[in-house]
mmCIF file of C-alpha atoms in Angstrom:
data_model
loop_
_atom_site.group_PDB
_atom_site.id
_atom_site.type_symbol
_atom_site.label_atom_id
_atom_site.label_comp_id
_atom_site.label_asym_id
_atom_site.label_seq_id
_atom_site.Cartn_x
_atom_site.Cartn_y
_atom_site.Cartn_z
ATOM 1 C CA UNK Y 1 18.877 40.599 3.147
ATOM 2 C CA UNK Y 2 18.496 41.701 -0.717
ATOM 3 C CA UNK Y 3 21.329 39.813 -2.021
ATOM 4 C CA UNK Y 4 20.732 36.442 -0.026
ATOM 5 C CA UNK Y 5 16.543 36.899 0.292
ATOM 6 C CA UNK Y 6 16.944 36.080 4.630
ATOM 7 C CA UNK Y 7 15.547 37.322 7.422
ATOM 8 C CA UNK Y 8 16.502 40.376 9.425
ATOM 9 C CA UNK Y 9 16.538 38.855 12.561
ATOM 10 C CA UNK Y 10 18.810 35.866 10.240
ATOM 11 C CA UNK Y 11 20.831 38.710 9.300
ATOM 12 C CA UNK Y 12 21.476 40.497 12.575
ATOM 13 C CA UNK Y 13 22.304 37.286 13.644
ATOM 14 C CA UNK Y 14 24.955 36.724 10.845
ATOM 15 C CA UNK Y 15 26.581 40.687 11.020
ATOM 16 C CA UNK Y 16 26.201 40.039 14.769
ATOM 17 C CA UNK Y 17 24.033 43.325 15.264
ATOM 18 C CA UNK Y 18 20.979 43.749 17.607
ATOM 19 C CA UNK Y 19 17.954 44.206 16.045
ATOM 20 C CA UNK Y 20 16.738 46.387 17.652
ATOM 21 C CA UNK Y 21 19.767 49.390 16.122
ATOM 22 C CA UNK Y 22 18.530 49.110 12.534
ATOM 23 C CA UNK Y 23 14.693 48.192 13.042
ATOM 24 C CA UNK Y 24 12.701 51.947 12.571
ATOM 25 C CA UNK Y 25 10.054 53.282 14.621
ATOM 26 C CA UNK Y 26 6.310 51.775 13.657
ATOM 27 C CA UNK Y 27 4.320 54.979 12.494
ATOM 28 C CA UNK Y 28 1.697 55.100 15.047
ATOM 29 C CA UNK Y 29 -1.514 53.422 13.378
ATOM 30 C CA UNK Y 30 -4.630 55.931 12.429
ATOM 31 C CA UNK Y 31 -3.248 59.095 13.660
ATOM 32 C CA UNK Y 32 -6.514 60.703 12.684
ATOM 33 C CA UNK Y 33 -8.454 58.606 15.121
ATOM 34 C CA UNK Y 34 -6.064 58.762 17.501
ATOM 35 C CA UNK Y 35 -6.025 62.893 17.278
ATOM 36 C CA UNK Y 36 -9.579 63.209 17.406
ATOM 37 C CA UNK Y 37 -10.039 60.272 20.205
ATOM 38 C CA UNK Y 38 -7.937 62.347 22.390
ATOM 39 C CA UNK Y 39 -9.948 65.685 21.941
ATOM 40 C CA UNK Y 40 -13.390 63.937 22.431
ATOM 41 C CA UNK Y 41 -11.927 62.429 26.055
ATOM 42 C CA UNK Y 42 -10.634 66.163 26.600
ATOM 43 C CA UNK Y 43 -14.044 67.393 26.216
ATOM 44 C CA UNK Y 44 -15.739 64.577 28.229
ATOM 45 C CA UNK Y 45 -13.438 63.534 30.808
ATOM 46 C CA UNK Y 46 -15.567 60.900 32.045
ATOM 47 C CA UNK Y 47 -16.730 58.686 29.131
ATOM 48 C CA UNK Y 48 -14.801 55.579 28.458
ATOM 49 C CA UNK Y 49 -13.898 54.203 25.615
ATOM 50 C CA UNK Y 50 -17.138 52.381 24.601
ATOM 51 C CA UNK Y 51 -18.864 55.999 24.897
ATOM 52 C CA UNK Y 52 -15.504 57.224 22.966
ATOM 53 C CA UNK Y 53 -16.374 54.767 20.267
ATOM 54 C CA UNK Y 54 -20.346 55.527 19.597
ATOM 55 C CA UNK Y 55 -18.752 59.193 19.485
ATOM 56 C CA UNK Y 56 -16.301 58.313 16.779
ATOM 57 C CA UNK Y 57 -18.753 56.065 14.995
ATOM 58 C CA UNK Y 58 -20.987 59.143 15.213
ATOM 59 C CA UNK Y 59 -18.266 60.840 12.664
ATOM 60 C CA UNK Y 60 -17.864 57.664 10.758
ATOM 61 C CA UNK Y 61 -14.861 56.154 12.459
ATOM 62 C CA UNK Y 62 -15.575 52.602 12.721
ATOM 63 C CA UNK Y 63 -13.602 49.964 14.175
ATOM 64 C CA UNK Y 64 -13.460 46.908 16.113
ATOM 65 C CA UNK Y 65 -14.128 47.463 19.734
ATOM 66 C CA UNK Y 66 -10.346 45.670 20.439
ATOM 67 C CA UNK Y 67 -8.456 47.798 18.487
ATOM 68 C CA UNK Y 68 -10.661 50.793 19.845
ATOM 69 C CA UNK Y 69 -9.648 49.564 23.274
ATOM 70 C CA UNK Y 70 -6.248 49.471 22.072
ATOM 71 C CA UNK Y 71 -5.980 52.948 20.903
ATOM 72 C CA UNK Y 72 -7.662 54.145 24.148
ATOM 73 C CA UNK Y 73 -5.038 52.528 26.318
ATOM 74 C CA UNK Y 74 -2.260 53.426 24.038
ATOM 75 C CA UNK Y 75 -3.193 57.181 24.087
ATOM 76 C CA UNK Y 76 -3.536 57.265 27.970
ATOM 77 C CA UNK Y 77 -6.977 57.714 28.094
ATOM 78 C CA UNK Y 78 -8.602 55.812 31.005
ATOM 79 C CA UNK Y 79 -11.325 57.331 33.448
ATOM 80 C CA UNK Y 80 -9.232 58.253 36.317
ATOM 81 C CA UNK Y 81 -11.510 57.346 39.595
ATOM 82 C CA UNK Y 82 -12.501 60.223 41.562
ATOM 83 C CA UNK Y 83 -11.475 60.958 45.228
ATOM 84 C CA UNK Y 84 -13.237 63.798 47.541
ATOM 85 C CA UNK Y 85 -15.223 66.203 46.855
ATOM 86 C CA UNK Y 86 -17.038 66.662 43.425
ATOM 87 C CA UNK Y 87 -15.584 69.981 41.317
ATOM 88 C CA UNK Y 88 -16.887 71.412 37.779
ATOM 89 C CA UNK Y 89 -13.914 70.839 35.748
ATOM 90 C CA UNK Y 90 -12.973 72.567 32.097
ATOM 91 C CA UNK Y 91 -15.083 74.418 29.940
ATOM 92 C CA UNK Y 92 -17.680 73.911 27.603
ATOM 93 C CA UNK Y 93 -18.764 74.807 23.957
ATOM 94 C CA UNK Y 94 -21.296 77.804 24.936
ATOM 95 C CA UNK Y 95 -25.145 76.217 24.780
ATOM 96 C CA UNK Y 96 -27.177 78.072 22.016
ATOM 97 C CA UNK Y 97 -29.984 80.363 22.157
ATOM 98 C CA UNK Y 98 -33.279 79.442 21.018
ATOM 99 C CA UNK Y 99 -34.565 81.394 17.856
ATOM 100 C CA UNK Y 100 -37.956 80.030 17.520
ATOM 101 C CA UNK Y 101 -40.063 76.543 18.652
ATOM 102 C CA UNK Y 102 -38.100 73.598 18.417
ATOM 103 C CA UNK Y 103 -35.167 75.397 18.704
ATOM 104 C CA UNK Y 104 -33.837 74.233 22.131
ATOM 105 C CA UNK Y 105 -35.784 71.750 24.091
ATOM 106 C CA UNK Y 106 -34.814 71.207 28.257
ATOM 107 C CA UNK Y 107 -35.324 68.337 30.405
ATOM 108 C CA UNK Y 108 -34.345 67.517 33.957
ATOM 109 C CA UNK Y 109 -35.487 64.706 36.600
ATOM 110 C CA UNK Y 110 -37.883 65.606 39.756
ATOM 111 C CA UNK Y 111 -38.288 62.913 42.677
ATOM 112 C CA UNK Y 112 -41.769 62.560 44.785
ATOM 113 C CA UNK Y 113 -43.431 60.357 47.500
ATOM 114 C CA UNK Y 114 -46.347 57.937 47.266
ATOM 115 C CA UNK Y 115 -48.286 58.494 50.456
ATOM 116 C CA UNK Y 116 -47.142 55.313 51.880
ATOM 117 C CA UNK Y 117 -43.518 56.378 51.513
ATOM 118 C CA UNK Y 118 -42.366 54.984 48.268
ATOM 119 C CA UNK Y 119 -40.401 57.633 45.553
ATOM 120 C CA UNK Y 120 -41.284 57.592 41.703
ATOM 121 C CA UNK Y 121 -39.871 60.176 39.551
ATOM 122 C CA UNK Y 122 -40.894 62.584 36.764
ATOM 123 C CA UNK Y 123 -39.259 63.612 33.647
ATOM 124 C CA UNK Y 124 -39.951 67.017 32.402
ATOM 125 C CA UNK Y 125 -39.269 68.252 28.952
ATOM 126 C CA UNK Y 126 -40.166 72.171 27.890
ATOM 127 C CA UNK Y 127 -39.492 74.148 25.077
ATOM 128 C CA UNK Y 128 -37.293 76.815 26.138
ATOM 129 C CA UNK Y 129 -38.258 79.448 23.572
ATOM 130 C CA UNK Y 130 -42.297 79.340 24.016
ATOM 131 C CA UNK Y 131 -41.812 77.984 27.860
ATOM 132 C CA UNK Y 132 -44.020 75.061 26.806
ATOM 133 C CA UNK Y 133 -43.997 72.360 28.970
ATOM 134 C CA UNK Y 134 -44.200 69.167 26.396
ATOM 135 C CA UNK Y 135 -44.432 66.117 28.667
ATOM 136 C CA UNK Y 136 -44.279 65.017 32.088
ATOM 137 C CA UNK Y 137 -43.702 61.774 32.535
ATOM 138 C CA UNK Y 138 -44.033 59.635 35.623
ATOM 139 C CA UNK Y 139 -42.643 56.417 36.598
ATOM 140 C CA UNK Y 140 -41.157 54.557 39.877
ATOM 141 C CA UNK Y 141 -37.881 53.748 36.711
ATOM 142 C CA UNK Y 142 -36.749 55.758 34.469
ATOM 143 C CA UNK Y 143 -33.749 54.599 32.383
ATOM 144 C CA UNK Y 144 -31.758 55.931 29.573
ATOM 145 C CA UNK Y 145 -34.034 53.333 27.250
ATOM 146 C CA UNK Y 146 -37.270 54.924 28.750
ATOM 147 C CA UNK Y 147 -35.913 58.360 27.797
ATOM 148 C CA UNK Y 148 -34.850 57.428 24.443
ATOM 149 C CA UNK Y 149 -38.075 56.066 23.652
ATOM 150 C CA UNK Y 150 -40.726 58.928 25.333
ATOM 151 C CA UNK Y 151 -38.335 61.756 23.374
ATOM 152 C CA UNK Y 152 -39.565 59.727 19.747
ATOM 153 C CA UNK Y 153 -42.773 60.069 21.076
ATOM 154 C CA UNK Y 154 -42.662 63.767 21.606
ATOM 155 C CA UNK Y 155 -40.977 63.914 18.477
ATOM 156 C CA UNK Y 156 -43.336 62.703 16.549
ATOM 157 C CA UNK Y 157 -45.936 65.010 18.092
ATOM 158 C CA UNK Y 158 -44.316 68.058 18.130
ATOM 159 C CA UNK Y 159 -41.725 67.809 16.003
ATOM 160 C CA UNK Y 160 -37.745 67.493 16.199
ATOM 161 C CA UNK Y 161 -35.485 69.949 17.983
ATOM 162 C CA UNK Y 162 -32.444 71.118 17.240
ATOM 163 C CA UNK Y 163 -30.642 70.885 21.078
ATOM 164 C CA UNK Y 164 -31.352 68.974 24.247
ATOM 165 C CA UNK Y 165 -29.915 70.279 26.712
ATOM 166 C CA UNK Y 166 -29.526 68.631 30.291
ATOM 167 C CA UNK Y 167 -27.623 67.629 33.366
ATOM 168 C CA UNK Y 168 -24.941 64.803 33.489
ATOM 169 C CA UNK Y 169 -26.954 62.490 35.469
ATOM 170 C CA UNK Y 170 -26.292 58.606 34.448
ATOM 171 C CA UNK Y 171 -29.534 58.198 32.449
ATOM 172 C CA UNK Y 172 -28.597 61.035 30.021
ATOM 173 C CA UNK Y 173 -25.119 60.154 29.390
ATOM 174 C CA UNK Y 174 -26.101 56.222 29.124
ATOM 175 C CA UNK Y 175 -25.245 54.367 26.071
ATOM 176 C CA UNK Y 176 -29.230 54.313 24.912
ATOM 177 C CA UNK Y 177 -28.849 58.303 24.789
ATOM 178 C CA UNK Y 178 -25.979 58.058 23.215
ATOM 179 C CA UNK Y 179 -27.308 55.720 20.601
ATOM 180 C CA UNK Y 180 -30.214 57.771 20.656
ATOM 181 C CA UNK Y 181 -28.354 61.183 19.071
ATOM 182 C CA UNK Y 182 -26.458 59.137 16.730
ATOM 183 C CA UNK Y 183 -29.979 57.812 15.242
ATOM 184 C CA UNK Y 184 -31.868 61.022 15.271
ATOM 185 C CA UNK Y 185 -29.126 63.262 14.760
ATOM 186 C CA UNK Y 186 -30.387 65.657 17.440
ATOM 187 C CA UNK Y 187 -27.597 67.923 19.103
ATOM 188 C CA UNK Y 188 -27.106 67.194 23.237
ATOM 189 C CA UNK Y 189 -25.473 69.939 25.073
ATOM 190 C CA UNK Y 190 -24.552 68.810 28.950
ATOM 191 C CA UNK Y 191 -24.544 71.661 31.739
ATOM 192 C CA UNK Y 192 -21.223 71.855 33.647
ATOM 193 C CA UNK Y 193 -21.850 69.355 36.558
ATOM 194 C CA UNK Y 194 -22.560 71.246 39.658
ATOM 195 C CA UNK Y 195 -24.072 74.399 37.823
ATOM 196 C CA UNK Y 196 -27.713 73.948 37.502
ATOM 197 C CA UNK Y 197 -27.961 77.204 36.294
ATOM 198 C CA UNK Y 198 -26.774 76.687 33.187
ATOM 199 C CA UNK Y 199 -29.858 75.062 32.656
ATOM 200 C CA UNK Y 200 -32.210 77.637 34.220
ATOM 201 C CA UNK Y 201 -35.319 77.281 31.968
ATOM 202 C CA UNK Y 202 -36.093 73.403 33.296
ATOM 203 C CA UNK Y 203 -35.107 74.280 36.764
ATOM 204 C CA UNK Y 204 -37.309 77.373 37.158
ATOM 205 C CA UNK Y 205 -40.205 74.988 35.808
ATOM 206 C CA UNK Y 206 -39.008 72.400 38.358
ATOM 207 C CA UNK Y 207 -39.599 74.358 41.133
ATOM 208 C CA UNK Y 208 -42.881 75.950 39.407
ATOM 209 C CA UNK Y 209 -43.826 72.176 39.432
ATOM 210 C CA UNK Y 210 -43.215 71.280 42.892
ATOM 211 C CA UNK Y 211 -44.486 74.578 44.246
ATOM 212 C CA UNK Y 212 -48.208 74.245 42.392
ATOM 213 C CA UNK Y 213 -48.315 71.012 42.432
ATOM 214 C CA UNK Y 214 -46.094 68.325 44.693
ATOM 215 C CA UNK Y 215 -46.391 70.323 47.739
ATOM 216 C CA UNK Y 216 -49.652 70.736 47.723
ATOM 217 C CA UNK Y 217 -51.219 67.458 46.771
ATOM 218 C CA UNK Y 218 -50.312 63.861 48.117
ATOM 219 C CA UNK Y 219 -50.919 60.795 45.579
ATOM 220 C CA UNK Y 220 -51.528 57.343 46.639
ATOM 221 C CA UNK Y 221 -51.039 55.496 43.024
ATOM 222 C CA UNK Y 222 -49.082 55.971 40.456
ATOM 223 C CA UNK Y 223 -51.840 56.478 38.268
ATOM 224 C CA UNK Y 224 -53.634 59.396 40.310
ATOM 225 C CA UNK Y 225 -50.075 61.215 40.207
ATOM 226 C CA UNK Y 226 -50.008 60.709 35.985
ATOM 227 C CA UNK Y 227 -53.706 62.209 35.872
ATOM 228 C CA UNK Y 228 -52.677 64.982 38.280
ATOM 229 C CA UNK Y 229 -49.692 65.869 36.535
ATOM 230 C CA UNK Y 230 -51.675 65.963 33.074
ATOM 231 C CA UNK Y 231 -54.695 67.903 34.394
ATOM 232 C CA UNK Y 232 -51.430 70.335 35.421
ATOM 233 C CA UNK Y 233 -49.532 70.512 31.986
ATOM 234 C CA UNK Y 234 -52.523 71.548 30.189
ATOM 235 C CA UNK Y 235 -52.991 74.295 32.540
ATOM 236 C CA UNK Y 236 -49.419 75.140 32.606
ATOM 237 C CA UNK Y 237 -49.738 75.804 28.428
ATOM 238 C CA UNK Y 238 -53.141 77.070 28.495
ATOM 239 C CA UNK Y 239 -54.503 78.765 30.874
ATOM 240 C CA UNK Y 240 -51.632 79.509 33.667
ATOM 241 C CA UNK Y 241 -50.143 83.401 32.797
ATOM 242 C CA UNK Y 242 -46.404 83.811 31.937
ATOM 243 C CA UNK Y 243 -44.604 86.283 33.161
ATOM 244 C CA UNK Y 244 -41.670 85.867 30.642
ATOM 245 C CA UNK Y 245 -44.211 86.105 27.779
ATOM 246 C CA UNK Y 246 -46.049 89.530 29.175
ATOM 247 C CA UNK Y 247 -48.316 87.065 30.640
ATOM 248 C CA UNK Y 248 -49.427 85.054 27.732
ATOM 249 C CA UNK Y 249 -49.963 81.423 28.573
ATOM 250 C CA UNK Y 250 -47.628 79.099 26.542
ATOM 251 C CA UNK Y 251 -50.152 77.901 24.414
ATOM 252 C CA UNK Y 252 -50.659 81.373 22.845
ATOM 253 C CA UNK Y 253 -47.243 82.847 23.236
ATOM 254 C CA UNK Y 254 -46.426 79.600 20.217
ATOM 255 C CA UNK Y 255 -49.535 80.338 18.270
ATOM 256 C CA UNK Y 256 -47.826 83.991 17.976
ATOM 257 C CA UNK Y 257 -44.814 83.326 17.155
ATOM 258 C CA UNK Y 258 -46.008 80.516 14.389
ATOM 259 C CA UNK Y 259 -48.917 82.725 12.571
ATOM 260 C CA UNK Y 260 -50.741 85.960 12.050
ATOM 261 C CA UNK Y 261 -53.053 86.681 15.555
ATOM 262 C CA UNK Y 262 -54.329 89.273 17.102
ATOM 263 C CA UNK Y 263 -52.843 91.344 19.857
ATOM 264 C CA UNK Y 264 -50.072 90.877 22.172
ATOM 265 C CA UNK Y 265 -49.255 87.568 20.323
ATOM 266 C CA UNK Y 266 -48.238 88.862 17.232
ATOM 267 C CA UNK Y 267 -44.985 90.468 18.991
ATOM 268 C CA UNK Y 268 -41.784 88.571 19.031
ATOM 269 C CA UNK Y 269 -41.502 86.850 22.544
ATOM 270 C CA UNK Y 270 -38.865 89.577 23.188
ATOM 271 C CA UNK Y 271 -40.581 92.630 22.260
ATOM 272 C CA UNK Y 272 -43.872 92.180 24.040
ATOM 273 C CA UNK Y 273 -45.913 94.425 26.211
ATOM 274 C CA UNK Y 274 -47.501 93.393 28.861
ATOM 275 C CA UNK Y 275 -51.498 94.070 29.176
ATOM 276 C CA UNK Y 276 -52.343 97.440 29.538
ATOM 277 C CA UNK Y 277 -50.205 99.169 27.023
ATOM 278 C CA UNK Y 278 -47.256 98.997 29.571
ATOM 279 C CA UNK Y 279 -43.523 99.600 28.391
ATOM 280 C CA UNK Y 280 -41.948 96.918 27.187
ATOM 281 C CA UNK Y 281 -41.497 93.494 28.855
ATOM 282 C CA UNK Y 282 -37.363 92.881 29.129
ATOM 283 C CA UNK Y 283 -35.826 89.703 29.273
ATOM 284 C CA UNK Y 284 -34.962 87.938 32.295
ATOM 285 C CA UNK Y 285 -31.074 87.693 32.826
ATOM 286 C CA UNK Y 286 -29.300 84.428 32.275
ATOM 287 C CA UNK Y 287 -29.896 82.073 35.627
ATOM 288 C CA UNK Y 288 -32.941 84.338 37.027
ATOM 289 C CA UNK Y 289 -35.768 83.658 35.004
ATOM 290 C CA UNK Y 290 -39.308 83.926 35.647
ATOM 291 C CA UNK Y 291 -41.955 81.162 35.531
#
């Protein structure tokens, strides 16, 4: 091939040697992407390879969605479809703990009935450190879009947190959401699927909800449910007693732990007393907490 400038198939042909004894192993192509491809499917064994790729892109790894396709298949990557019953697989990175407002933010789904029979649904956002509930938001849709958008609007009212943390359900692990982090740069952490109580603070306000609220009222429109649930959220923060915050409402358990106040609310939210001059107010444990 040097001497005569041919082929090497021309040449194999000539020597009368198959090709395929003197052509080398291809180096696999972007082992980096490859590498980190296969521990992002490790750690969500259920996103494809279009949710694999918004990941990567979210690292800068950009490529065209063929190739990315490519890789996936190569590596052995496809979503395997499930048979029986559901099971929490793997582990988790460990969700953290909030420090201070904005720190950790939760958010979970809750279904109702019109009177006539029809569902809508509410999405309920709180801030896990000062309890707060921040929205409630009530539709008879709610899609990963519809999210995406109503978390910029809390955003720009109270400000951006850190974490997210929620269930797996389809609307939170859509491509919107997904599209969402990489744009805001907001961390999600997802709960183990079948462990709701990894996600305790949203889920004791859940049933907090239903208990003061759902069960005891029955709306006709959609619009009398909206005004009840916001006549409800600004009793919730301002006026309804915590007994996680030595029975501080929300509303003042955040003014305390954002400025100089009198009383009870100048005490970290874990170092309290509760009124009276009592002994100290302890934490609830992890998965039993208090509303």
């Amino acid at each position: 091939m040097s001497r005569h400038d041919i082929s090497q198939r021309k040449a194999c042909r000539l020597v009368g040697v198959d090709p395929k004894t003197v052509r080398r192993a291809r180096v696999p192509d972007h082992p980096e992407i490859r590498s980190r491809m296969r521990v992002l499917a490790h750690e969500r064994r259920r996103f494809g390879y279009r949710r694999i790729g918004l990941m990567l892109e979210r690292e800068g790894f950009k490529m065209n969605h063929k190739k990315l396709r490519r890789l996936y298949a190569q590596e052995r990557l496809q979503v395997r479809r499930r048979r029986g019953r559901k099971r929490a697989r793997g582990t988790r990175q460990p969700m953290p703990l909030p420090s201070g407002p904005n720190t950790r933010w939760s958010l979970d789904f809750v279904s109702d009935v019109f009177g006539a029979g029809r569902r809508f649904r509410i999405l309920g956002v709180i801030d896990d450190y000062t309890r707060e509930c921040l929205g409630l938001i009530a539709d008879t849709s709610l899609s990963g879009a519809r999210v995406a958008r109503e978390l910029d609007d809390l955003i720009a009212r109270y400000g951006r947190p850190q974490t997210i943390v929620s269930d797996n359900g389809t609307e939170l692990t859509s491509q919107a959401i997904l599209k969402w982090q990489n744009k805001t740069g907001v961390a999600w952490h997802y709960i183990e699927p079948g462990k709701p109580q990894q996600n305790a603070f949203i889920e004791s306000f859940n049933g907090r909800l239903r208990d003061e609220l759902l069960n005891e009222e029955v709306f006709d429109t959609l619009d009398g449910a909206r005004r009840a649930l916001k006549r409800w959220q600004h009793d919730y923060n301002h006026v309804r007693p915590h007994s996680s915050l030595g029975g501080l409402a929300p509303a003042a358990a955040k003014a305390g732990s954002s400025g100089p106040t009198k009383g009870m609310a100048r005490l970290p939210l874990s170092d309290r007393r509760r009124p009276g001059g009592g002994a100290r107010a302890t934490a609830a444990p992890r998965g039993r907490l208090s509303a």
